[in-house]
Short mmCIF file of C-alpha atoms and ligand atoms in Angstrom, two decimals:
data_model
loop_
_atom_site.label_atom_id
_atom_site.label_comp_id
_atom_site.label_asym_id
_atom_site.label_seq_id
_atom_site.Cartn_x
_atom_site.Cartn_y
_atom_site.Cartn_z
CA UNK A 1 -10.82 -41.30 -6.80
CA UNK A 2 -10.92 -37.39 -5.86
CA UNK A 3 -8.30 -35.08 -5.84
CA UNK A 4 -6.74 -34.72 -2.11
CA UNK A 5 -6.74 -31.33 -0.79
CA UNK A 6 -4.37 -30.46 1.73
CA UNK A 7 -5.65 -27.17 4.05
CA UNK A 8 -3.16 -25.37 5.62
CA UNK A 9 -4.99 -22.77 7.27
CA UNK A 10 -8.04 -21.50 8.42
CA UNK A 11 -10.48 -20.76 5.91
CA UNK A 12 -14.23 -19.51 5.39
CA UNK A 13 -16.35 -22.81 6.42
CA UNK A 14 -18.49 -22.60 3.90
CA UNK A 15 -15.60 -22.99 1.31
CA UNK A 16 -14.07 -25.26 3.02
CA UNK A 17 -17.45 -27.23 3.04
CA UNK A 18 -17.49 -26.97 -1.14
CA UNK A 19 -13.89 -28.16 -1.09
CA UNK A 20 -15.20 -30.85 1.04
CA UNK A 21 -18.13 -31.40 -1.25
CA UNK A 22 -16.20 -32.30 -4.28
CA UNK A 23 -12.56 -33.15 -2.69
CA UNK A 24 -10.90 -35.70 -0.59
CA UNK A 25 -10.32 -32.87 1.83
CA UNK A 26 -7.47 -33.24 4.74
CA UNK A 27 -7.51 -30.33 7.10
CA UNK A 28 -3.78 -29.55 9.05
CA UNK A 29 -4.89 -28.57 12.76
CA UNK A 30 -2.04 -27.12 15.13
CA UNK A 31 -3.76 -28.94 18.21
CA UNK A 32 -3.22 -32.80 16.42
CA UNK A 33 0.62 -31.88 17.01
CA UNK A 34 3.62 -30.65 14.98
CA UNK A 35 2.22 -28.76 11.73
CA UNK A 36 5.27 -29.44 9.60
CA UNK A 37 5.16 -33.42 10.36
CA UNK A 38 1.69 -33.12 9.36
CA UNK A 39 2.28 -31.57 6.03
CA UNK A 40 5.07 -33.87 5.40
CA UNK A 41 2.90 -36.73 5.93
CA UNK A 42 -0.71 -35.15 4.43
CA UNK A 43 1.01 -33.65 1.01
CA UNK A 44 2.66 -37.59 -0.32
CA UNK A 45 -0.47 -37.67 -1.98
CA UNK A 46 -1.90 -34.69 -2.18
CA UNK A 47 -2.88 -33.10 -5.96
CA UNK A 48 -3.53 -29.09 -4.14
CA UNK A 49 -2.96 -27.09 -1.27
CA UNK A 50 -4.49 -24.13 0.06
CA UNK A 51 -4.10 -21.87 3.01
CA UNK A 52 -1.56 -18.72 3.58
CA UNK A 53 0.73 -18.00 6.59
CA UNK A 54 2.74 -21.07 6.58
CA UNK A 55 6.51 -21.48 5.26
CA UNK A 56 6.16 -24.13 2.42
CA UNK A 57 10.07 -25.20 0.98
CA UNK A 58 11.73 -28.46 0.62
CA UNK A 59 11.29 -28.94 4.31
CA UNK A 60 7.74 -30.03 4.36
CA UNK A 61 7.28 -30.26 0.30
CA UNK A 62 10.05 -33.16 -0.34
CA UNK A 63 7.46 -35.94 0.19
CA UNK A 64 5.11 -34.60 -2.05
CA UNK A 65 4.78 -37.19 -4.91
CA UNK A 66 1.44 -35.61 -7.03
CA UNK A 67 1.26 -32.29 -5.85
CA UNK A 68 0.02 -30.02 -8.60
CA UNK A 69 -0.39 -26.45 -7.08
CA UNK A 70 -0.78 -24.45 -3.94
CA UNK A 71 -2.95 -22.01 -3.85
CA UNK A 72 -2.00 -19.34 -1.59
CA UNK A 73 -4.94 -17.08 0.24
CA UNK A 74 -2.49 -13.93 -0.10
CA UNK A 75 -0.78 -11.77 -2.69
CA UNK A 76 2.54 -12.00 -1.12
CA UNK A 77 4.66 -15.07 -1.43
CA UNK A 78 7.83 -14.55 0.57
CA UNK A 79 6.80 -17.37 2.59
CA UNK A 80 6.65 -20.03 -0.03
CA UNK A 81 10.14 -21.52 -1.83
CA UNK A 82 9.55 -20.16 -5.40
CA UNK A 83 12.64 -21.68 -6.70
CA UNK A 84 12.13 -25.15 -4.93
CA UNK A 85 8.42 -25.25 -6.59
CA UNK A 86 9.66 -24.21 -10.04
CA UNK A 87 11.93 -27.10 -9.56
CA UNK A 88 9.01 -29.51 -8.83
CA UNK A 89 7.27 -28.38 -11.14
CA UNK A 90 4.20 -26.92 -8.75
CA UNK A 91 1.94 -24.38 -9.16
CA UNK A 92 1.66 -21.40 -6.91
CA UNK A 93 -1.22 -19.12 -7.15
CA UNK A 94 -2.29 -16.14 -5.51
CA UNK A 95 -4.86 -13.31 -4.64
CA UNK A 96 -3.95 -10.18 -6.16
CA UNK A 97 -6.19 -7.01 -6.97
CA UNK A 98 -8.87 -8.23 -4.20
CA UNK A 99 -6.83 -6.67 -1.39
CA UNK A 100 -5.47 -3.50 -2.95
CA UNK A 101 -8.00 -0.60 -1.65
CA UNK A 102 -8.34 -2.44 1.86
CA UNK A 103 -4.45 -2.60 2.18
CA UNK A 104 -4.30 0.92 0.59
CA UNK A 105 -6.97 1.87 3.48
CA UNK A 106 -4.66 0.42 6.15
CA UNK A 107 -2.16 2.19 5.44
CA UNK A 108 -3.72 5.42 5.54
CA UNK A 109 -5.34 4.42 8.97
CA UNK A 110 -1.94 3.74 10.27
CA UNK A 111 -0.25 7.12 9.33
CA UNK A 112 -3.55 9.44 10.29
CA UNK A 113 -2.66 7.04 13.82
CA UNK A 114 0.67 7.84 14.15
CA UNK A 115 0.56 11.49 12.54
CA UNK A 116 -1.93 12.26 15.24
CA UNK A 117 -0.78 9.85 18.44
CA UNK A 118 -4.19 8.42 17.84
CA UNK A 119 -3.43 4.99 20.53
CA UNK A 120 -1.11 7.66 22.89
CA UNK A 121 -3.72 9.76 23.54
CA UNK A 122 -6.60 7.49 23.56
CA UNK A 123 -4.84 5.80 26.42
CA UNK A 124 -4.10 9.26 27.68
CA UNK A 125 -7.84 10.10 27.97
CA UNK A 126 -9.20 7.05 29.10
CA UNK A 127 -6.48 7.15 32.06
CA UNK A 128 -8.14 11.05 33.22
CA UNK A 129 -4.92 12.58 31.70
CA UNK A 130 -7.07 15.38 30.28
CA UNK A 131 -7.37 18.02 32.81
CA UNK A 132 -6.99 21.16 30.74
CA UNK A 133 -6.53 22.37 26.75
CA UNK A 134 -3.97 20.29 25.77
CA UNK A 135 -0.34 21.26 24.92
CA UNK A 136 2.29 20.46 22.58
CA UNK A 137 2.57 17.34 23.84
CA UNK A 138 -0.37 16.42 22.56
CA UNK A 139 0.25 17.69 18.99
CA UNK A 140 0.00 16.12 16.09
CA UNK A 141 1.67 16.22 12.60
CA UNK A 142 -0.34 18.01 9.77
CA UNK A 143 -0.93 15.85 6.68
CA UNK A 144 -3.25 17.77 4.21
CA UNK A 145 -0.69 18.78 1.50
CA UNK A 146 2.42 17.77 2.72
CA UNK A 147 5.30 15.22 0.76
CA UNK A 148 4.04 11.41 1.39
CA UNK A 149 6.82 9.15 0.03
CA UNK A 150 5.80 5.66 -1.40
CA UNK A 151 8.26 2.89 -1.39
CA UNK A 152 7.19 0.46 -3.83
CA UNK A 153 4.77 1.83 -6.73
CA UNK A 154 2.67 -1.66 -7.06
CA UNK A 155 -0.80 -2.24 -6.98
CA UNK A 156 -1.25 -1.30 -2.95
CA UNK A 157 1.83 1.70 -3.70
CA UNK A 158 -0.35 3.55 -6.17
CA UNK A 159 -3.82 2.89 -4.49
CA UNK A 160 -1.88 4.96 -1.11
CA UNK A 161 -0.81 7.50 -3.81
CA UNK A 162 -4.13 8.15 -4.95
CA UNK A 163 -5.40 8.52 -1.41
CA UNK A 164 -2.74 10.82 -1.12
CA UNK A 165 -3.18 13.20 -4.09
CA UNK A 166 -7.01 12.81 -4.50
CA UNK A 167 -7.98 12.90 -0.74
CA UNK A 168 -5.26 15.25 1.13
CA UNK A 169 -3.63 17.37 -1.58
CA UNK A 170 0.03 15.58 -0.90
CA UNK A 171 2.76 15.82 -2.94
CA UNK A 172 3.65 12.38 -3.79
CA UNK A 173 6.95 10.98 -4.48
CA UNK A 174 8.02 7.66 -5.19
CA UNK A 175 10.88 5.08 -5.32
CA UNK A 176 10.96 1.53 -7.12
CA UNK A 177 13.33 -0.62 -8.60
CA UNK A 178 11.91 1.01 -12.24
CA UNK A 179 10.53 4.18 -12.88
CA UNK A 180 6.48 3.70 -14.01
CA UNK A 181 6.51 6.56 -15.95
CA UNK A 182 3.20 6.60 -16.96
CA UNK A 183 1.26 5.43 -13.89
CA UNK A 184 3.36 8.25 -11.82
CA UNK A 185 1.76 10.65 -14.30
CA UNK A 186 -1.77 9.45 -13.71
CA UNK A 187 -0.76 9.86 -9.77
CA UNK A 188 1.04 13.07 -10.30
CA UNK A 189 3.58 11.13 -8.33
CA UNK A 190 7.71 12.56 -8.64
CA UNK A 191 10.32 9.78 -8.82
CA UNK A 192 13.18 9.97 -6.43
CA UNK A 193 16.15 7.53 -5.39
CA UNK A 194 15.64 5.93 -2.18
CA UNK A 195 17.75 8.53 -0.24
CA UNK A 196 15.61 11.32 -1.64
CA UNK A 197 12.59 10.49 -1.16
CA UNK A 198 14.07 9.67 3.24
CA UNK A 199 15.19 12.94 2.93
CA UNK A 200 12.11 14.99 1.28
CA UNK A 201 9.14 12.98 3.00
CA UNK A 202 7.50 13.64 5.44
CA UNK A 203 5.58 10.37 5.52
CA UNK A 204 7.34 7.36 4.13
CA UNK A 205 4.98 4.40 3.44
CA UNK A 206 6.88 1.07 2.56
CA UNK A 207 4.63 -1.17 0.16
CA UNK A 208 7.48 -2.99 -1.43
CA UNK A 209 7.10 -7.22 -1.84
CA UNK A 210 9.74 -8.47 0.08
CA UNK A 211 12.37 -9.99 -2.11
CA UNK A 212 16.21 -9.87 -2.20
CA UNK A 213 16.28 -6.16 -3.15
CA UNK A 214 14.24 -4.95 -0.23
CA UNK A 215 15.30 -7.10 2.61
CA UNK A 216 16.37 -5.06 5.00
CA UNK A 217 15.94 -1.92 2.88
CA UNK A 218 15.32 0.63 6.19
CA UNK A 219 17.74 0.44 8.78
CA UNK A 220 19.77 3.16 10.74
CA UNK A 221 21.39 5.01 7.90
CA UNK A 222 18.00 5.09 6.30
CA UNK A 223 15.95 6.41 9.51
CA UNK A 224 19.34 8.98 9.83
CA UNK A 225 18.19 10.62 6.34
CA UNK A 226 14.16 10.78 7.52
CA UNK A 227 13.68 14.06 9.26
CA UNK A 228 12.67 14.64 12.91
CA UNK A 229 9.02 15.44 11.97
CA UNK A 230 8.81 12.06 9.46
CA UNK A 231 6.46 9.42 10.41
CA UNK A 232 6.98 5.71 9.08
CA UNK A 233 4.75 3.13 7.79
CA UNK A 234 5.22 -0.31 6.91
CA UNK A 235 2.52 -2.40 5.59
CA UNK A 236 4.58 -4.68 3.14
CA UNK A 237 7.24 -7.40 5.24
CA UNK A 238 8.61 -7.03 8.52
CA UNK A 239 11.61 -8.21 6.64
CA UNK A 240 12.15 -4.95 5.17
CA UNK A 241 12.82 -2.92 8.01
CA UNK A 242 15.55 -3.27 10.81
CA UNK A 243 13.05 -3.23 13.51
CA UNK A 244 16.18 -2.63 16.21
CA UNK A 245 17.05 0.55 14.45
CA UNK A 246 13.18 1.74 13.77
CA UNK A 247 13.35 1.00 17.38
CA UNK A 248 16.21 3.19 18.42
CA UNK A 249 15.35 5.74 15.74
CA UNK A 250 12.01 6.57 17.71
CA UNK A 251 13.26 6.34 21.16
CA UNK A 252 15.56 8.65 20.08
CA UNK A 253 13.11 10.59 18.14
CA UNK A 254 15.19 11.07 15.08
CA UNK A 255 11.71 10.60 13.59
CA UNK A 256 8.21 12.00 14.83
CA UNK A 257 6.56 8.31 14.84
CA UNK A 258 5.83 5.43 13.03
CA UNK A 259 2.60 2.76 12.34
CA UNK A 260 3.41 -1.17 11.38
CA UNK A 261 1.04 -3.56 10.13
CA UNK A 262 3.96 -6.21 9.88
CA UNK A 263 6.95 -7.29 11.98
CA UNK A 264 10.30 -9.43 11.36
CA UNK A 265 8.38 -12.17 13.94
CA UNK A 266 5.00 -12.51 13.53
CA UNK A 267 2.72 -12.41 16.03
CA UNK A 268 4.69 -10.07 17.64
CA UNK A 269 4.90 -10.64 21.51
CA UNK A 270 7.17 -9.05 24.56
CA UNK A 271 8.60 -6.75 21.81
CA UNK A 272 10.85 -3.21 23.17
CA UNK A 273 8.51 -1.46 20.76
CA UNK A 274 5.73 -1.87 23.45
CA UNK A 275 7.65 0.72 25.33
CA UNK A 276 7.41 3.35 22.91
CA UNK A 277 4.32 6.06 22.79
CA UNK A 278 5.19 6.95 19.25
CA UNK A 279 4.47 4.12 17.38
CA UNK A 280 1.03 2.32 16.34
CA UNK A 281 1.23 -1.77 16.53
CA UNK A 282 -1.43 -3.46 14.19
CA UNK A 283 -1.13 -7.31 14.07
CA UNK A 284 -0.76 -7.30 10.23
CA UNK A 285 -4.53 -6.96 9.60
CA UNK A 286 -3.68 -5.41 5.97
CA UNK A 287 -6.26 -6.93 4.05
CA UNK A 288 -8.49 -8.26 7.39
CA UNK A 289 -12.01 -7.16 6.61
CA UNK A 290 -14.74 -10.21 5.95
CA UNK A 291 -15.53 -8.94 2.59
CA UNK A 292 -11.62 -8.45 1.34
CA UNK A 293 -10.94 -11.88 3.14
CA UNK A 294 -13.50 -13.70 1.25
CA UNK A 295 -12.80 -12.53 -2.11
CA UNK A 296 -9.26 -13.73 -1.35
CA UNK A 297 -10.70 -17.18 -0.38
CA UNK A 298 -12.70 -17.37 -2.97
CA UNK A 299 -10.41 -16.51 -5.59
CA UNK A 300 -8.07 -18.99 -4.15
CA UNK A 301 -10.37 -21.27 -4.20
CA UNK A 302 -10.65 -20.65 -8.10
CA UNK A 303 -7.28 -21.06 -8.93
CA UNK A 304 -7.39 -24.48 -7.55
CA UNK A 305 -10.22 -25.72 -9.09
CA UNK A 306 -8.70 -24.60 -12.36
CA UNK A 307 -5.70 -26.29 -11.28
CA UNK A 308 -7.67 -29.55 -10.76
CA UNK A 309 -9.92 -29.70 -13.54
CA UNK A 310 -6.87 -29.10 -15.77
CA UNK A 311 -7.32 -25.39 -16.83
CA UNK A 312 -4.33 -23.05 -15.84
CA UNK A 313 -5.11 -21.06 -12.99
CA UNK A 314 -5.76 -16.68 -13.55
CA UNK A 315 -3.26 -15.69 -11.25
CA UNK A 316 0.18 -17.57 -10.99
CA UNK A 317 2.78 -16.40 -9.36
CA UNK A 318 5.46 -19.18 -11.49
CA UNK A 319 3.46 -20.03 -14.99
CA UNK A 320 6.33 -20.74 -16.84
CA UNK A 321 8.51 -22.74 -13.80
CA UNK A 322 10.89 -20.47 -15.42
C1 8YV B 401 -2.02 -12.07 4.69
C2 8YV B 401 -0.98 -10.48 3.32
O1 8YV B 401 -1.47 -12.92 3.73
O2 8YV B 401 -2.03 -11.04 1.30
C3 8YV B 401 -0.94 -10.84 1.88
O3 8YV B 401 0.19 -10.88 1.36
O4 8YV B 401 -0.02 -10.08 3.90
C4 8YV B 401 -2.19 -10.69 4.08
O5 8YV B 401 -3.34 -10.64 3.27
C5 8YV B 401 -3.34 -12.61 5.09
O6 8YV B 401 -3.67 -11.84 6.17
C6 8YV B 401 -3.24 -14.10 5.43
O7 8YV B 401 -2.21 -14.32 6.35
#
C-alpha cells in the first residue's frame, strides 16, 4: 500500500501530479467545508504532509496515528506547533536558501516604495493631481548612502545588507539576539542594541523569524526612538510589530513612512492602515515569483520523499525532536 499524502495547500500541478503518481494523494479543498475537520479526519492515516499557510498543533494533529513529517513550502515555521511535533515525534521540514535574494529583493522594493511615496503618487498622477513641478509634498527620502538598520542578521538580513552596502553605499547597522562577528565584517555591517540602531537609522528593515524574543518587538516606545525622517519595513511576521502603534506612529508622522509585506491578520482586509498615504501594503508576496515558488515546492517536495523512502530529509527544522 502507498504512503498517504495529505496536501494542505495549493501547490504547482505538476508536482502535485508526481505526488499523485507515486502516492495515495488526498488533497484538503476549502470549498468541501471546514479545513481543520478535514485535516483531522485526512491525517489518521496519513505518513506526510505538505503545504504552507495553515496552523498545524494538537488541534488538527491529535488524530494523526502514522504521520511521519510535514513538509512545509516556507522557511518560516511560526505557524506550525514545534514543541507538539517534537513530542510526536514528526518531522518538519522546510525551504530555506531558495527564497533569500527574492525576499532580500522585496524588501528593497518596499523601502525604494515608501522612501519615495511610490503608491501615493502613482495614485496622485493617475487622478490629474499633477498640474505643475511638484513640491515638497511630493518629496521623497534620499537613500544612496544613508544608515539602513537590519533587524535580524539571517539569511534574508544579510542578503538586504549587501543590497545595501554593495548597491547604495549605506551604512549598515545591525541588531540580533548574537553578534555575527564575522559575517558583519564581510557586510561592513556595525552592531548596535535594538534602541540604537531605532535611534541611528534611517531605514529600519525587520527580518527577524518570529519567535518568543521578537513578538511584538516594535511597538510605540520603539517607533518613539525612530526619527521623523525613518521609514519602516517589515518583511518577517506581522507578529512582530504592534500594527496599532505603527499605525498611530504614521498618522502622527513620528516617522516619514513605512512598507509591510506581512500583517498580525493575514489577508489583511478593512484595515485603518488603508487610510494612511504613507505606507505601502503588499499582501506578503516575499518570496512570490514562479521561479522562487517552485524551487520552494520542489525542495519540499524533496524533503518528503526523503522522509518516505526512509532517508532523513536536508533541511529540518526539529532533527533531533530535541
Ligand atoms: C510564505 C514565507 O510562506 O517562506 C515563508 O516563510 O513567509 C512565504 O514564503 C509563502 O508565501 C507561502 O505562504
Amino acid at each position: 500500500m502507498s504512503n498517504k499524502v495529505v496536501v494542505f495547500s495549493q501547490i504547482d500541478s505538476d508536482v502535485l501530479e508526481s505526488l499523485q503518481a507515486r502516492y495515495n494523494v488526498v488533497l484538503i479543498n476549502p470549498k468541501n467545508g471546514d479545513v481543520n475537520e478535514q485535516i483531522r479526519t485526512e491525517v489518521v492515516d496519513a505518513d506526510a504532509m505538505i503545504g504552507s499557510g495553515r496552523l498545524l498543533n494538537e488541534s488538527n494533529l491529535a488524530t494523526a496515528q502514522k504521520l511521519k513529517i510535514i513538509s512545509s513550502v516556507s522557511v518560516g515555521y511560526d505557524n506550525y506547533d514545534v514543541e507538539y511535533l517534537n513530542q510526536q515525534k514528526i518531522w518538519l521540514a522546510n525551504t530555506p536558501h531558495v527564497l533569500t535574494e527574492t525576499t532580500a529583493d522585496l524588501a528593497f522594493t518596499l523601502l525604494m516604495s515608501a522612501a519615495r511615496q511610490v503608491p501615493h503618487l502613482d495614485q496622485w498622477t493617475k487622478q490629474g493631481q499633477w498640474k505643475r513641478t511638484v513640491s515638497t509634498a511630493q518629496f521623497g527620502r534620499e537613500i544612496f548612502g544613508k544608515k539602513l538598520g537590519i533587524v535580524g542578521l539571517g539569511n534574508i538580513g544579510a542578503a538586504i545588507a549587501r543590497r545595501g552596502f554593495y548597491g547604495f553605499n549605506m551604512d549598515v547597522l545591525y541588531h540580533n539576539r548574537n553578534e555575527k562577528i564575522e559575517l558583519a565584517q564581510s557586510l561592513n555591517a556595525q552592531y548596535r542594541n535594538l534602541e540604537a540602531l531605532l535611534q541611528e537609522s534611517d531605514f529600519v528593515v525587520v527580518a527577524v523569524d518570529l519567535n518568543s524574543d521578537s513578538k511584538a518587538l516594535i511597538g510605540t516606545k520603539e517607533f518613539d526612538l525612530m526619527q521623523k525622517h525613518a521609514v519602516f519595513v517589515n518583511i518577517a511576521r506581522g507578529s512582530v510589530v504592534d500594527e496599532q502603534a505603527l499605525f498611530e506612529a504614521l498618522q502622527e508622522q513620528k516617522i516619514f513612512a513605512a512598507g509591510l509585506d506581512v500583517y498580525q491578520k493575514e489577508p489583511l482586509q478593512d484595515s485603518e492602515l488603508f487610510k494612511l498615504n504613507n505606507i505601502v501594503t503588499l499582501p506578503h508576496v516575499g518570496s512570490a515569483t514562479a521561479e522562487t515558488r517552485r524551487k520552494m515546492v520542489e525542495l519540499a517536495y524533496r524533503n518528503l520523499e526523503d522522509a518516505l523512502e526512509g532517508r532523513t530529509p536536508r533541511y529540518l527544522v526539529n532533527a533531533t525532536f530535541g
